[in-house]
CSV table of C-alpha atoms in Angstrom, one decimal:
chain,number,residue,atom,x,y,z
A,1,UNK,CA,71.0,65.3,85.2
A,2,UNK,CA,74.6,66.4,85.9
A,3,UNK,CA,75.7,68.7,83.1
A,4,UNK,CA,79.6,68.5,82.2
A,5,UNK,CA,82.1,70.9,82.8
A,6,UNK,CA,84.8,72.4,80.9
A,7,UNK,CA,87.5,74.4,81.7
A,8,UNK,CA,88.1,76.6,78.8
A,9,UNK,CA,91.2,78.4,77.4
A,10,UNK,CA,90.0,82.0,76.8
A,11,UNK,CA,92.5,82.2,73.9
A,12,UNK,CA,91.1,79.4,72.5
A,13,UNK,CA,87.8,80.7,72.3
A,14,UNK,CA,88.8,83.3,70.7
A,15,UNK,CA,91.4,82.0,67.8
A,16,UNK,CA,90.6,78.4,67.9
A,17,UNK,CA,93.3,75.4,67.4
A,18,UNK,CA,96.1,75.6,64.5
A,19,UNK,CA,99.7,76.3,64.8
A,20,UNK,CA,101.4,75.8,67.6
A,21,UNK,CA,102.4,79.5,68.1
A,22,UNK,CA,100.5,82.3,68.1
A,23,UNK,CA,101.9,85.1,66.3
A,24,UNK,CA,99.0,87.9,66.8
A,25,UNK,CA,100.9,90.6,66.0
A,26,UNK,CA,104.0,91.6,63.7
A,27,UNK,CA,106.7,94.5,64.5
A,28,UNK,CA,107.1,94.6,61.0
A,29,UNK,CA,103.5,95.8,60.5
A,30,UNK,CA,103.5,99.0,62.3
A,31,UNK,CA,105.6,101.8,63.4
A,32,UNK,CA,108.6,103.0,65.5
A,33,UNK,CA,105.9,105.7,66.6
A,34,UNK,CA,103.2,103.3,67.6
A,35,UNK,CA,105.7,100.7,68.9
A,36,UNK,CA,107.0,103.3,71.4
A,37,UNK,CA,103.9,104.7,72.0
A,38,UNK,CA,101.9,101.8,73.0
A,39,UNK,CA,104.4,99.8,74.0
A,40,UNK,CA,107.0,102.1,75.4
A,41,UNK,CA,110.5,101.3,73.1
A,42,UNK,CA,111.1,101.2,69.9
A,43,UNK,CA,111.3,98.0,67.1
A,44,UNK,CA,115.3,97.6,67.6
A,45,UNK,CA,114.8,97.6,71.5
A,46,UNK,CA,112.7,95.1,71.0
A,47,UNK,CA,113.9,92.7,69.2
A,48,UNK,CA,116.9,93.0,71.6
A,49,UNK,CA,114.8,91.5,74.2
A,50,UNK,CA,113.4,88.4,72.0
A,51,UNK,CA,116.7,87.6,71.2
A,52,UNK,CA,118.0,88.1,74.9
A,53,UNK,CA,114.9,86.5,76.5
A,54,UNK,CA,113.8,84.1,74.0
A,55,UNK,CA,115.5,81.3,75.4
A,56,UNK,CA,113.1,81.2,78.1
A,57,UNK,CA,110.7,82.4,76.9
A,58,UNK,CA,109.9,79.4,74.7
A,59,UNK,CA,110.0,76.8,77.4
A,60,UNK,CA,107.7,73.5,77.0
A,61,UNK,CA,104.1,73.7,77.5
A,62,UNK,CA,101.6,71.3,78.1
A,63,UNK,CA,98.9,74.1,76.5
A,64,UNK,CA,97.8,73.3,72.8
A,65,UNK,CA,98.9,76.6,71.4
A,66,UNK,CA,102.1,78.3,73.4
A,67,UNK,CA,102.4,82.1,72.7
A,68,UNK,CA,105.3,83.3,71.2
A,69,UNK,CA,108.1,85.1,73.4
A,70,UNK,CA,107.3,87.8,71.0
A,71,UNK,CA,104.4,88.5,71.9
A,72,UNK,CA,105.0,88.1,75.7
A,73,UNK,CA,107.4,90.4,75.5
A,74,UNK,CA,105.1,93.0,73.9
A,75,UNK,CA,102.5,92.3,76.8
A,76,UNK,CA,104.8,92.4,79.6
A,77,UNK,CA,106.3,95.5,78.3
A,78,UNK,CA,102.8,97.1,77.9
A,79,UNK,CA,102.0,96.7,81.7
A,80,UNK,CA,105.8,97.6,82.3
A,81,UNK,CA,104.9,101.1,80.9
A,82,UNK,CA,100.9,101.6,81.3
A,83,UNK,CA,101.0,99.7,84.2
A,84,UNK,CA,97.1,98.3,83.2
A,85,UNK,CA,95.9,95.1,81.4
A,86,UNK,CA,92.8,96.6,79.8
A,87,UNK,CA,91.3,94.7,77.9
A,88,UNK,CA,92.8,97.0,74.5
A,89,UNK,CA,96.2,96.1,75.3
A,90,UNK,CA,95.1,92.1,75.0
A,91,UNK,CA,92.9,93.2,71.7
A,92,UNK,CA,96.3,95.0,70.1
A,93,UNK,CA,98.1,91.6,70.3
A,94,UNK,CA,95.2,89.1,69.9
A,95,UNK,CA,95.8,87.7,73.7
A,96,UNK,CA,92.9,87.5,76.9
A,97,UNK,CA,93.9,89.2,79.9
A,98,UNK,CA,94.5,86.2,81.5
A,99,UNK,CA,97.2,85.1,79.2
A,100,UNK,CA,98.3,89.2,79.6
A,101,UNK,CA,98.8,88.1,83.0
A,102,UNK,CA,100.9,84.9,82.3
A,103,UNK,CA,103.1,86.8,79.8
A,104,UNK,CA,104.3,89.3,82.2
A,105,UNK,CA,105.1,86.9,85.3
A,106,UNK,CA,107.2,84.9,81.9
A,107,UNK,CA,109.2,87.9,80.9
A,108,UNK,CA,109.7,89.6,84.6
A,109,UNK,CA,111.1,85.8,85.7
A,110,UNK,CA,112.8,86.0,82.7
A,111,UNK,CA,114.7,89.4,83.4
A,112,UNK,CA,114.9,88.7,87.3
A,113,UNK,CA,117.5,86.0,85.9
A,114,UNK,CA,119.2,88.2,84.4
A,115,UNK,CA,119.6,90.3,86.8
A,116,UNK,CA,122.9,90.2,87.7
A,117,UNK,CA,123.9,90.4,84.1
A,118,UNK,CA,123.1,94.1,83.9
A,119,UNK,CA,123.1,95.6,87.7
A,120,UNK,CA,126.2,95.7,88.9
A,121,UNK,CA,129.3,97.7,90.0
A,122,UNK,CA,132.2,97.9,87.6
A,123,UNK,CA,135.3,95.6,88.3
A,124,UNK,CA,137.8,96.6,86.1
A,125,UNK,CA,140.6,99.4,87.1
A,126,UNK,CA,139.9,101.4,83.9
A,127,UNK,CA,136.1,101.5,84.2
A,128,UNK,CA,135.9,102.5,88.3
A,129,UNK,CA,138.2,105.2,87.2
A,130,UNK,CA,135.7,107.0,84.5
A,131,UNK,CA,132.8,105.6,86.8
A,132,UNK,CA,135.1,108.5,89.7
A,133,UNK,CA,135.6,111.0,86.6
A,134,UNK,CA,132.0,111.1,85.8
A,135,UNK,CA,130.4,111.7,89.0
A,136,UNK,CA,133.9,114.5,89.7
A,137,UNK,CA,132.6,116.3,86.8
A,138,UNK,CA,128.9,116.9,87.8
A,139,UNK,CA,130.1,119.1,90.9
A,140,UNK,CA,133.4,118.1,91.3
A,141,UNK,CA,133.2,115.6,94.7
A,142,UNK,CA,136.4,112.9,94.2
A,143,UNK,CA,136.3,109.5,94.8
A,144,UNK,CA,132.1,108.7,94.4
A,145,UNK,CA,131.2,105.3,93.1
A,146,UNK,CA,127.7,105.4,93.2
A,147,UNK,CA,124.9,107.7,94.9
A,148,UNK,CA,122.5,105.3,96.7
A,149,UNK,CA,118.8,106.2,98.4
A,150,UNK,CA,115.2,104.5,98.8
A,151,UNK,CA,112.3,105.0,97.5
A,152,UNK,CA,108.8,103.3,97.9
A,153,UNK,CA,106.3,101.4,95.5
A,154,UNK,CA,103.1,101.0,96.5
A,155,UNK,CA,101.6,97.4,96.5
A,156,UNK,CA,98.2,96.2,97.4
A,157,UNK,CA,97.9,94.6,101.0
A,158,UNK,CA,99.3,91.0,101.7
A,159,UNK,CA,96.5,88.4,102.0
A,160,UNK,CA,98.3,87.6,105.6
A,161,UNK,CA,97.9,91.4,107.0
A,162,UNK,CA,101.5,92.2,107.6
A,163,UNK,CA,102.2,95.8,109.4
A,164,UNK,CA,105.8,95.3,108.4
A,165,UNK,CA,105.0,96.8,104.8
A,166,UNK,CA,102.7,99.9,106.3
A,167,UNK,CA,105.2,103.1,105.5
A,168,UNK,CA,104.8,106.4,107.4
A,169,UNK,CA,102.2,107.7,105.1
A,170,UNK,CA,99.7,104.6,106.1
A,171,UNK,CA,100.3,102.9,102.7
A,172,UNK,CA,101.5,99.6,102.1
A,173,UNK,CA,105.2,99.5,99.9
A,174,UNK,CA,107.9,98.2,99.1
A,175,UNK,CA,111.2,100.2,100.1
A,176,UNK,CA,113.5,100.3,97.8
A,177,UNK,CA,117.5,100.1,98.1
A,178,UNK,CA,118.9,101.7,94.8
A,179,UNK,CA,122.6,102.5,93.5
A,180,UNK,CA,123.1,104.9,90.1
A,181,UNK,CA,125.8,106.0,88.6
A,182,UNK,CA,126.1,109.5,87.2
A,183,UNK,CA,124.8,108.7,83.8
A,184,UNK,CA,121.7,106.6,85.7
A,185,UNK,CA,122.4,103.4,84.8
A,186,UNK,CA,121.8,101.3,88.8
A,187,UNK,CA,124.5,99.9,90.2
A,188,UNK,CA,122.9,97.6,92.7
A,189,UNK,CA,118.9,97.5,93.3
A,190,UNK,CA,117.5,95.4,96.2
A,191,UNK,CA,113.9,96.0,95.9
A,192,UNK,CA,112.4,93.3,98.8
A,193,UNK,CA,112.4,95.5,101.9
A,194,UNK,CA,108.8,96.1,103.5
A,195,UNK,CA,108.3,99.7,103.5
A,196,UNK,CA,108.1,100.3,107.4
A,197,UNK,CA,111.8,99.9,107.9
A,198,UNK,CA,113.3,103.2,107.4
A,199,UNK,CA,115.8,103.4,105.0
A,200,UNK,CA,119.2,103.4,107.7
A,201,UNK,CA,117.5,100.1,108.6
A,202,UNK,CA,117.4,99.3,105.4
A,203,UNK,CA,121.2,99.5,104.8
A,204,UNK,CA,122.3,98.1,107.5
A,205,UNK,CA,120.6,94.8,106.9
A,206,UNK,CA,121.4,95.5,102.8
A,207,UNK,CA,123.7,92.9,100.8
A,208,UNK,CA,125.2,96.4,99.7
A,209,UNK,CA,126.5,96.7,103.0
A,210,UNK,CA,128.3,93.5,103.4
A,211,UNK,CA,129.8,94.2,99.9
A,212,UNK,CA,131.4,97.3,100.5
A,213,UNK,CA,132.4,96.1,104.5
A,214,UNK,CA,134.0,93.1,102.8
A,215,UNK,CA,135.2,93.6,99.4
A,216,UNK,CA,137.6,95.8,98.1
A,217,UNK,CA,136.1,99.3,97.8
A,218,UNK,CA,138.8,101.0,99.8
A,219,UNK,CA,139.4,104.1,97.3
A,220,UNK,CA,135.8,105.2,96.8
A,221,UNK,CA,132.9,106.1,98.7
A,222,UNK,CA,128.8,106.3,98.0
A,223,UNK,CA,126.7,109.1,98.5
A,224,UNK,CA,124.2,108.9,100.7
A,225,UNK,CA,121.6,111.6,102.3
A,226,UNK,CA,121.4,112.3,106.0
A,227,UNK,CA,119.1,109.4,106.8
A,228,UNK,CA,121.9,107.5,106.5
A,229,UNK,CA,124.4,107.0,108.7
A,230,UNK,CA,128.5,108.2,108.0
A,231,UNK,CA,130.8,105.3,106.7
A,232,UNK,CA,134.2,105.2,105.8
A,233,UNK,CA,132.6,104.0,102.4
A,234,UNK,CA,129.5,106.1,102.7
A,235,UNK,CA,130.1,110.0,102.8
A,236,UNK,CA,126.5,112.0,104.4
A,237,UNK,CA,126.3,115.4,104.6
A,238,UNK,CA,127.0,117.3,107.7
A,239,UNK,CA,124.2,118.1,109.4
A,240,UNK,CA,125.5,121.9,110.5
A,241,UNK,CA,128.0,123.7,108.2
A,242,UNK,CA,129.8,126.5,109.9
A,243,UNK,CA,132.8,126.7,107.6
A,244,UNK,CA,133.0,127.6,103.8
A,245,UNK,CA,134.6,124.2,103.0
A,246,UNK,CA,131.5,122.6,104.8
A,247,UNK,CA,128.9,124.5,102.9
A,248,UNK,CA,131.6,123.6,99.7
A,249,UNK,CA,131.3,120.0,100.6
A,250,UNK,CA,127.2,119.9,101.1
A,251,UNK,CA,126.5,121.8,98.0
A,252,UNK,CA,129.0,119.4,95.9
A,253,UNK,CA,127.5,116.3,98.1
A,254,UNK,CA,124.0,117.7,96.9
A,255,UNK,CA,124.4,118.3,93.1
A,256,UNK,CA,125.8,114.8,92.8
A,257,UNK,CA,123.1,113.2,94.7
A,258,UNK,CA,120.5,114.9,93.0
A,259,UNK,CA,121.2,112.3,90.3
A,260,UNK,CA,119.7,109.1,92.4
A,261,UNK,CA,116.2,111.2,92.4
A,262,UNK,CA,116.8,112.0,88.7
A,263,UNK,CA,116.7,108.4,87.8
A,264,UNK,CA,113.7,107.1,90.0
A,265,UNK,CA,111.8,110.4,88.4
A,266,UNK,CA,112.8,108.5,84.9
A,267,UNK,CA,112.1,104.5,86.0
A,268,UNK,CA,108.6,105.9,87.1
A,269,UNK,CA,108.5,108.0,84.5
A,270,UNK,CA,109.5,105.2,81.7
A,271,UNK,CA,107.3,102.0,83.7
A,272,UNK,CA,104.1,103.4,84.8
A,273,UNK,CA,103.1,100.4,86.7
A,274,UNK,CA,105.6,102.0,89.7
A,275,UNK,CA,104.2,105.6,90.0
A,276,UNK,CA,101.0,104.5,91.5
A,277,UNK,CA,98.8,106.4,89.2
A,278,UNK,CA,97.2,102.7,87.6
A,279,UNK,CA,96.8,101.9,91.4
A,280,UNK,CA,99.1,99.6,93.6
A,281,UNK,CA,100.4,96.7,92.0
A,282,UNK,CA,98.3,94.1,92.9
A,283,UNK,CA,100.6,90.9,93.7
A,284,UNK,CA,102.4,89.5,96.7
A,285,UNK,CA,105.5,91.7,98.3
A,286,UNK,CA,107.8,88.9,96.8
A,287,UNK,CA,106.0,88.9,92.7
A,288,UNK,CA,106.0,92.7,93.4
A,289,UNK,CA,109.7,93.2,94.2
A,290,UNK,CA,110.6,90.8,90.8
A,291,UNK,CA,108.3,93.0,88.9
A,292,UNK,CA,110.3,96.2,90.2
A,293,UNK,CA,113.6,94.6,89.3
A,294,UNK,CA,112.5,93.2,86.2
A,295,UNK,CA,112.0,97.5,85.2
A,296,UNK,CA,115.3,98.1,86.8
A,297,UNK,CA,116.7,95.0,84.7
A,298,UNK,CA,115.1,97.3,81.5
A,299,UNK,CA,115.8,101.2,82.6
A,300,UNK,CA,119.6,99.8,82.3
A,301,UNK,CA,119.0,97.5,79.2
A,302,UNK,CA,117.5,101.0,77.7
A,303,UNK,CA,120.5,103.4,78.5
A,304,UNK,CA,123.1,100.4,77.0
A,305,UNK,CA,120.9,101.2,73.8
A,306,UNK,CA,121.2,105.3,73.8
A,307,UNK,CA,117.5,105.7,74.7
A,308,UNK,CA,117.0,109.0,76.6
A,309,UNK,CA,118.3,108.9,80.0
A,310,UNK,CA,116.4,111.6,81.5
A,311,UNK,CA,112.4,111.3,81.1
A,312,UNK,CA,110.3,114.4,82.1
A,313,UNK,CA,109.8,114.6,85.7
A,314,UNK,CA,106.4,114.2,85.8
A,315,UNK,CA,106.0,111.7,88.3
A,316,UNK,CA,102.7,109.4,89.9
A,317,UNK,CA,101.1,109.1,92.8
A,318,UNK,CA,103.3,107.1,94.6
A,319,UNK,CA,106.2,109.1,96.2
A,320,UNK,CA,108.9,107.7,98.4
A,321,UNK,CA,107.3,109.0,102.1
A,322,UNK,CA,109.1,111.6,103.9
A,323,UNK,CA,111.6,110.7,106.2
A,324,UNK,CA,110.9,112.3,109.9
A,325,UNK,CA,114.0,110.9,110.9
A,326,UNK,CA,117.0,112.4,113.2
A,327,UNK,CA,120.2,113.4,111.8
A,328,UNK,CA,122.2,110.5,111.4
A,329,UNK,CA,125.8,111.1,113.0
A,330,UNK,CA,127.9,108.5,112.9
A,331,UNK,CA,130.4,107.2,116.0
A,332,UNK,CA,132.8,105.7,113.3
A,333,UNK,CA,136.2,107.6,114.2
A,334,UNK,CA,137.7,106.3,111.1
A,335,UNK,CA,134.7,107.9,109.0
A,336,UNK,CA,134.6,110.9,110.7
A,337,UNK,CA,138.5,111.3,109.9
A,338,UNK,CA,138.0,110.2,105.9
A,339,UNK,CA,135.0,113.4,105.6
A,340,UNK,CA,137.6,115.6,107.8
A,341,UNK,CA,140.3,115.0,105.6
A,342,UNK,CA,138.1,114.9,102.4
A,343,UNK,CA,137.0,118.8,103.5
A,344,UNK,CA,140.8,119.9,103.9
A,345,UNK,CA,141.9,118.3,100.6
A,346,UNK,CA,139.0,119.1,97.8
A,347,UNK,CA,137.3,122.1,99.9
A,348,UNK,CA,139.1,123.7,101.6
């Protein structure tokens, strides 16, 4: 005799059928302290977010009991910062892991639309200027607009083996194209590039690249390490300082780079599910990257609200692989003459 079956709804099971929402769990039950805590931000921050992502959150579902964007918010920012969906997390909220699951791909598509909304360079005269007097006053190198660097997540291996995502170390990862300014906040994150290409490849292919070769950035420059190559909008250190303006210019070049690190030391320090100590995430390269914006969408969301800038730097497992790469000297005359003239006037 054929025995019927039924697909069940785990949440169901567990809370039966009534309202149409499921409010599990209230902010206004429990504290600031256990709300950052467990969660990783406080009430206010919060409540930000349901009224930002809300919208979308709330979208039509053919399910019998939709769950509120609440409390997807709260699951999606408890993997954000723990980077696990144990079981406990579900239990504080009153979801299944499953629906854990679902909430989190909600709210990152819900932030990877908003994306452009909170990463991105100033346009304003007035703003580019302090965005200049910032980064002049960290070790006094003019005309910076941003630092930018890579660095690597780790993700699991694509069902389709792909070699293009093995990095130096062996692992598979994402490589990551990121822009701060000197308070932290990103400027531009492009976080889709396998992690074999090495990160001058990375640029060169980047949408950054085409922006600053064809818009107007003309009176400011990037930073960029020596794995990078020099640009008249992106000043490297020189590879062998002979002169005391030269070793001027790479100490300055230096201090103010130092600040790109500083913030990937605080988005892995803030969202747990990048550092590689939970494990690799465990989706596609394409859910991944989303899921690694989505934190960059809320590491800048964060600093708008006066929430700490600087984490500790205790950091995962996960570090962006060392580069054995050869110094990258550019054959741009005009670049070469910008840096020339950029010693003589500031270091000189």
């Amino acid at each position: 005799m054929a025995v019927p079956i039924a697909v069940l709804d785990c949440d169901l099971l567990l809370y039966g059928r009534g309202h149409r929402t499921l409010d599990r769990f209230k902010l206004e039950d429990v504290t600031d302290e256990y709300l950052v805590s467990t969660y990783g931000f406080p009430r206010q921050f919060i409540y930000y977010l349901v009224d930002l992502l809300g919208a979308s959150l709330s979208r039509p579902t053919q399910r019998s009991r939709a769950i509120s964007p609440e409390t997807q918010i709260l699951a999606a920012l408890g993997f954000y910062t723990s980077g696990s969906f144990q079981t406990r997390m579900g239990d504080a909220i009153g979801i299944s892991q499953a629906s854990m699951s679902r909430c989190v791909a909600n709210v990152t598509e819900a932030l990877v639309e908003r994306a452009s909304q909170f990463i991105h360079f100033p346009e304003d005269e007035a703003t580019v200027q302090r965005l200049k007097d910032d980064f002049y006053g960290l070790a006094g190198m003019p005309g910076v607009l941003g630092v930018v660097d890579c660095t690597h997540v780790a993700i699991k291996a694509p069902n389709a083996e792909d070699l293009s995502y093995v990095n130096r170390k062996g692992l598979h990862s994402l490589n990551c194209l990121m822009v701060c300014d000197a308070r932290g906040v990103l400027l531009s994150a492009e976080t889709h590039w396998p992690g074999s290409l090495p990160d001058c490849t990375v640029l060169q292919q980047a949408a950054l690249t085409r922006q600053f070769e064809t818009e107007l950035h003309k009176d400011g420059w990037l930073l960029g390490d020596s794995s990078f190559f020099l640009r008249t909008w992106l000043m490297t250190p020189l590879h062998i300082p002979e002169t005391p303006a030269e070793y001027r210019y790479n100490m300055a070049h230096s201090a103010t780079h130092n600040v790109i690190e500083r913030t990937f030391r605080t988005i892995r320090s803030r969202f747990r599910c990048l550092d590689g100590s939970k494990g690799t995430l465990q989706y596609s390269p394409e859910k991944s990257s989303h899921i690694i914006l989505a934190c960059c969408v809320l590491h800048n969301i964060s600093l708008e609200h006066g929430l700490d800038v600087w984490f500790s730097p205790a950091t995962g497992h996960m570090e962006q692989p060392e580069e054995e790469y050869e110094q990258m000297e550019s054959m741009d005359s005009e670049a070469c003459r910008i840096r020339q003239e950029l010693l003589l006037t500031h270091f000189s």
